[in-house]
Short mmCIF file of N, CA and C in Angstrom, two decimals:
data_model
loop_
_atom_site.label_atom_id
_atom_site.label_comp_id
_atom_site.label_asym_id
_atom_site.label_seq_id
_atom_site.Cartn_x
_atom_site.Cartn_y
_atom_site.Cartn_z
N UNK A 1 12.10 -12.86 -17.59
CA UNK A 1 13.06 -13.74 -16.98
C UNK A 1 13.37 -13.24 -15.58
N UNK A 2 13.19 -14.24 -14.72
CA UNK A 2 13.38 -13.49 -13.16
C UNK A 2 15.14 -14.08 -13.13
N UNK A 3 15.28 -13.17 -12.35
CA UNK A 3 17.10 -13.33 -11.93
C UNK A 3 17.17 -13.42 -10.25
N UNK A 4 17.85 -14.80 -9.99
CA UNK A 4 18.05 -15.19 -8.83
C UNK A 4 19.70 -15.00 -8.50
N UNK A 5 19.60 -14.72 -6.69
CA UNK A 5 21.19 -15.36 -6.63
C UNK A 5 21.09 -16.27 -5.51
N UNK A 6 22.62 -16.80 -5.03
CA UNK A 6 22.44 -17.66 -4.43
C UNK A 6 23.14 -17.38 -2.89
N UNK A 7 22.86 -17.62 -2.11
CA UNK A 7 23.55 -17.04 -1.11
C UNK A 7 24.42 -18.28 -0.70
N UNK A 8 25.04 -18.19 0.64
CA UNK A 8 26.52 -18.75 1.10
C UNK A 8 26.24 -20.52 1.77
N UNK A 9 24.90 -20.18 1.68
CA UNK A 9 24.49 -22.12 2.07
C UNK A 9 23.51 -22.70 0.37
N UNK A 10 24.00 -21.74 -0.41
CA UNK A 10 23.12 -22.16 -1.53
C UNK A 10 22.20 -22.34 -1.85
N UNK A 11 21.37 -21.33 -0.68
CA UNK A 11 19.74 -21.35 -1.50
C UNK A 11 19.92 -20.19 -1.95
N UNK A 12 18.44 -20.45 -3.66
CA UNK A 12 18.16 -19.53 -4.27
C UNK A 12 17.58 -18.03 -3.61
N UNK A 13 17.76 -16.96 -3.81
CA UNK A 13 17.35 -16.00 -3.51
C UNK A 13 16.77 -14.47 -4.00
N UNK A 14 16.01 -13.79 -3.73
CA UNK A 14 15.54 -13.01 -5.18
C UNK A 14 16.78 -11.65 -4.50
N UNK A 15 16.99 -10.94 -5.85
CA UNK A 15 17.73 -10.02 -5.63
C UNK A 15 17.05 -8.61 -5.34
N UNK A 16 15.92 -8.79 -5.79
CA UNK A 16 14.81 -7.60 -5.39
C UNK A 16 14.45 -7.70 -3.84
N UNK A 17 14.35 -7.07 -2.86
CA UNK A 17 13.16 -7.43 -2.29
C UNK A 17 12.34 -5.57 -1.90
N UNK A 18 11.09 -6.04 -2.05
CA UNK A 18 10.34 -4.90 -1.80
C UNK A 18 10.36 -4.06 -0.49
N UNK A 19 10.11 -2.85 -0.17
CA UNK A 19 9.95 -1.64 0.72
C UNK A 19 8.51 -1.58 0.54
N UNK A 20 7.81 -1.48 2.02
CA UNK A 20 6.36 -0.68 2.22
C UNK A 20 6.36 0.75 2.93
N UNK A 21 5.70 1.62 2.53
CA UNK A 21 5.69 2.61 2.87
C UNK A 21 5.26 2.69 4.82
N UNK A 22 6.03 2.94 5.43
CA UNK A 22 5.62 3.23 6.71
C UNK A 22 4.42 3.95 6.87
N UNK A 23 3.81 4.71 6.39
CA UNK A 23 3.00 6.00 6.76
C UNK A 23 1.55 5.12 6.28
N UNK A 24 1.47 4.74 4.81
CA UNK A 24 0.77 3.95 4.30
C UNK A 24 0.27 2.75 4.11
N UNK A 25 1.99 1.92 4.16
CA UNK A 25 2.04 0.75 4.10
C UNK A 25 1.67 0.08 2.71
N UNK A 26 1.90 1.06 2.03
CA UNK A 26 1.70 0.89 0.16
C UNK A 26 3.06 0.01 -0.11
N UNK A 27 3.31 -0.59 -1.47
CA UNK A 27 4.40 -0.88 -1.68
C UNK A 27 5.22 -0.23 -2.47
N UNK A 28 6.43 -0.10 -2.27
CA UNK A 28 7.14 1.23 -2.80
C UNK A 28 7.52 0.13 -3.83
N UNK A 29 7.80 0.63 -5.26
CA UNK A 29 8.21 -0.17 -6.24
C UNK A 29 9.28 0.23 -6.15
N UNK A 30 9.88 -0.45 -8.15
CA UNK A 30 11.45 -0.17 -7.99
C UNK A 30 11.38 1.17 -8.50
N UNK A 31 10.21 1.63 -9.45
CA UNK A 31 10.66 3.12 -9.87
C UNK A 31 9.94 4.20 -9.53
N UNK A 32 9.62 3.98 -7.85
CA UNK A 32 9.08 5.21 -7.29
C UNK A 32 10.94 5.98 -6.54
N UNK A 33 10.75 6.70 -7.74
CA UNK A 33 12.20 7.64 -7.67
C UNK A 33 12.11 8.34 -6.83
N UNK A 34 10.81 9.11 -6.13
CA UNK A 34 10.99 10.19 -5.45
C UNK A 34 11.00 9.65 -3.95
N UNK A 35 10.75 7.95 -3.79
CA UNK A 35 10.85 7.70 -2.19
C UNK A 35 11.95 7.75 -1.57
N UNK A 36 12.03 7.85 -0.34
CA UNK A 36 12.74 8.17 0.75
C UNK A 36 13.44 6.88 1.57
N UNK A 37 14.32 7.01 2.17
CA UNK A 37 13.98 6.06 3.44
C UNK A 37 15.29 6.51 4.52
N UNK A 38 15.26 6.79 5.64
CA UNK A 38 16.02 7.03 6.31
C UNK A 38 16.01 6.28 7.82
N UNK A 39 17.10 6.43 8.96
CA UNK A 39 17.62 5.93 9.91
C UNK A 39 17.48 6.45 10.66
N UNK A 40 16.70 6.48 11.83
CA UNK A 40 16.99 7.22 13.19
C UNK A 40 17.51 6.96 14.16
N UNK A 41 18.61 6.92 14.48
CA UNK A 41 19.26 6.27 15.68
C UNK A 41 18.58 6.35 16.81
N UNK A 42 18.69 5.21 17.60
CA UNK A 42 18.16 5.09 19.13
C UNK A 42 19.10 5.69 20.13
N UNK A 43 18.71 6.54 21.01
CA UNK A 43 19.74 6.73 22.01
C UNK A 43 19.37 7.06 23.09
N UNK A 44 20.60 6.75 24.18
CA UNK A 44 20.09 6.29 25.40
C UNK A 44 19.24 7.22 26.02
N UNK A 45 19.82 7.24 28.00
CA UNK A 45 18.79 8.26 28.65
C UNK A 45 20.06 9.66 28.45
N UNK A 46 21.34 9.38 28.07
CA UNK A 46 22.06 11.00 27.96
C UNK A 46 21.97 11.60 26.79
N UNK A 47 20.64 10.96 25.78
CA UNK A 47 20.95 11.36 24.55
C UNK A 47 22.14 11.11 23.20
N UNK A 48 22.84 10.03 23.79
CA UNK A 48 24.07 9.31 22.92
C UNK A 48 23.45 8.33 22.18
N UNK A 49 23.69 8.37 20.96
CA UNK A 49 23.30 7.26 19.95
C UNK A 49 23.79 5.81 20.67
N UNK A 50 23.28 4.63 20.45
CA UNK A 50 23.51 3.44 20.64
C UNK A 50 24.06 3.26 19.67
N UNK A 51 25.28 2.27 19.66
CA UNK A 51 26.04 1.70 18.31
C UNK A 51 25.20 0.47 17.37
N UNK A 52 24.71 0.73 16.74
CA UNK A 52 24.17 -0.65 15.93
C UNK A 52 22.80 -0.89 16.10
N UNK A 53 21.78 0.28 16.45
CA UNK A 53 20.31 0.37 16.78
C UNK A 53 19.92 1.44 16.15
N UNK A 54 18.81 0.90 15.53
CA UNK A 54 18.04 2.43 15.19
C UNK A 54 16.49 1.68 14.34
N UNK A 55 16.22 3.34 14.32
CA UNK A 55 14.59 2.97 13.23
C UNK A 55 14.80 3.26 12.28
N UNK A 56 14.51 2.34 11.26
CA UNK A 56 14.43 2.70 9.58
C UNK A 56 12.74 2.93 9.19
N UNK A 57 12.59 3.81 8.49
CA UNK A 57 11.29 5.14 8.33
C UNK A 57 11.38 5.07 6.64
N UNK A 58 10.30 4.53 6.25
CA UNK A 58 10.39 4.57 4.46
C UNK A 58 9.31 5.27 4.19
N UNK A 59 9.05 6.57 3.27
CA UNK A 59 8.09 7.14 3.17
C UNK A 59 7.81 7.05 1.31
N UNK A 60 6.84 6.36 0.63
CA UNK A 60 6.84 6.30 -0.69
C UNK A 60 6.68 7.87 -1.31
N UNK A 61 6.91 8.09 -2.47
CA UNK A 61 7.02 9.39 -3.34
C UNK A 61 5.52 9.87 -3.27
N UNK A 62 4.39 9.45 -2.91
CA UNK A 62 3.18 9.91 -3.31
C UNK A 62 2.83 10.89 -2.17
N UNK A 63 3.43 9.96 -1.04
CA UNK A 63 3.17 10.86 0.52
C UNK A 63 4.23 12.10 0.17
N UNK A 64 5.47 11.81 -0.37
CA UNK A 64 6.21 13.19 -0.19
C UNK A 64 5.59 14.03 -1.63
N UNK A 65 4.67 13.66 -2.57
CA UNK A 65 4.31 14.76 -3.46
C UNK A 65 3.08 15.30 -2.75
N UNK A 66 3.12 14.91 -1.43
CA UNK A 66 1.37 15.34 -0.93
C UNK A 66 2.17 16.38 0.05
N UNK A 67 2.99 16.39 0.06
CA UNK A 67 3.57 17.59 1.44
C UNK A 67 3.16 16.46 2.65
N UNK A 68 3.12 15.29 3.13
CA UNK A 68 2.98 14.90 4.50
C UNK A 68 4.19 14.14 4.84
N UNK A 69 4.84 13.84 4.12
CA UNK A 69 6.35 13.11 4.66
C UNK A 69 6.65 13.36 6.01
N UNK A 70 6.73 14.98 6.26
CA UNK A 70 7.78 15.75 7.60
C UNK A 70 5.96 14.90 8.78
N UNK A 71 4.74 15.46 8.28
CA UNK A 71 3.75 14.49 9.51
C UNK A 71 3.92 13.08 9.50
N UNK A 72 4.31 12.56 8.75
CA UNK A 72 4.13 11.10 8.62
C UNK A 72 5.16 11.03 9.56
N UNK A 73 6.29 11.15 9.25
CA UNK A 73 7.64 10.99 9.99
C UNK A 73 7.30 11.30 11.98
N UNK A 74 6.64 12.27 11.81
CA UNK A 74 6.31 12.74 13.21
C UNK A 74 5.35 11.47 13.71
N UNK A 75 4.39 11.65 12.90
CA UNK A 75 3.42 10.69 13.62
C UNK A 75 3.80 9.02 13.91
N UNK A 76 5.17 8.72 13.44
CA UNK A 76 5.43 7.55 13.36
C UNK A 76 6.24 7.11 14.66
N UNK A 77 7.11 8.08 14.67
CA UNK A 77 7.86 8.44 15.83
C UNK A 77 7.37 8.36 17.04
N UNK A 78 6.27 9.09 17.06
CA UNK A 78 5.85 9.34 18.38
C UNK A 78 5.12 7.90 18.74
N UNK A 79 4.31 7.60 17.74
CA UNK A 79 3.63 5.90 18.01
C UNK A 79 5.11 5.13 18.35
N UNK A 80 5.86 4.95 17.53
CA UNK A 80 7.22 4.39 18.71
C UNK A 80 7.45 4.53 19.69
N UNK A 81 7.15 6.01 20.58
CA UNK A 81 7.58 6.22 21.80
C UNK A 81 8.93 7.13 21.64
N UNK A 82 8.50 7.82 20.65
CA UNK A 82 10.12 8.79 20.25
C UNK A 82 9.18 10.06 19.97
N UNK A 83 10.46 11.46 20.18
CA UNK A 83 10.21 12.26 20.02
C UNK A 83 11.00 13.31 19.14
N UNK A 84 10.18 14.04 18.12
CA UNK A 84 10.71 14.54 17.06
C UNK A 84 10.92 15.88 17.55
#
């Protein structure tokens, strides 16, 4: 049985929605327990966070049981134009 809700103009909507792994681009399910996902704030040229900007970085559990999470994270960054 799939379970919908409804949002504020009343269309149906799924309450799941899926995560892909950044590094991979696998799809993180609901019971990959060991994935990650974190925020990196953007900030300016003095180094101050911007209010209400940033990168969200999802790394699935398989990359962090491989030890490459901390490269993945790097290598992702830097293809943004950021530096770790």
């Amino acid at each position: 049985m799939l379970t919908f809700a409804e949002n504020d103009k009343g269309v149906l909507v799924d309450l799941y929605i899926p995560r892909h792994c950044s590094a991979t681009n696998r799809l993180i399910t609901a019971k990959d327990h060991a994935s990650i996902q974190i925020q990196i704030a953007d900030v300016d040229a003095d180094g101050k966070a911007i209010k209400g900007q940033s990168t969200t970085i999802a790394i699935c559990g398989r990359i962090r049981a491989q030890g490459d999470s901390d490269d993945s994270i790097n290598r992702i960054a830097t293809k943004e134009g950021r530096e770790c």
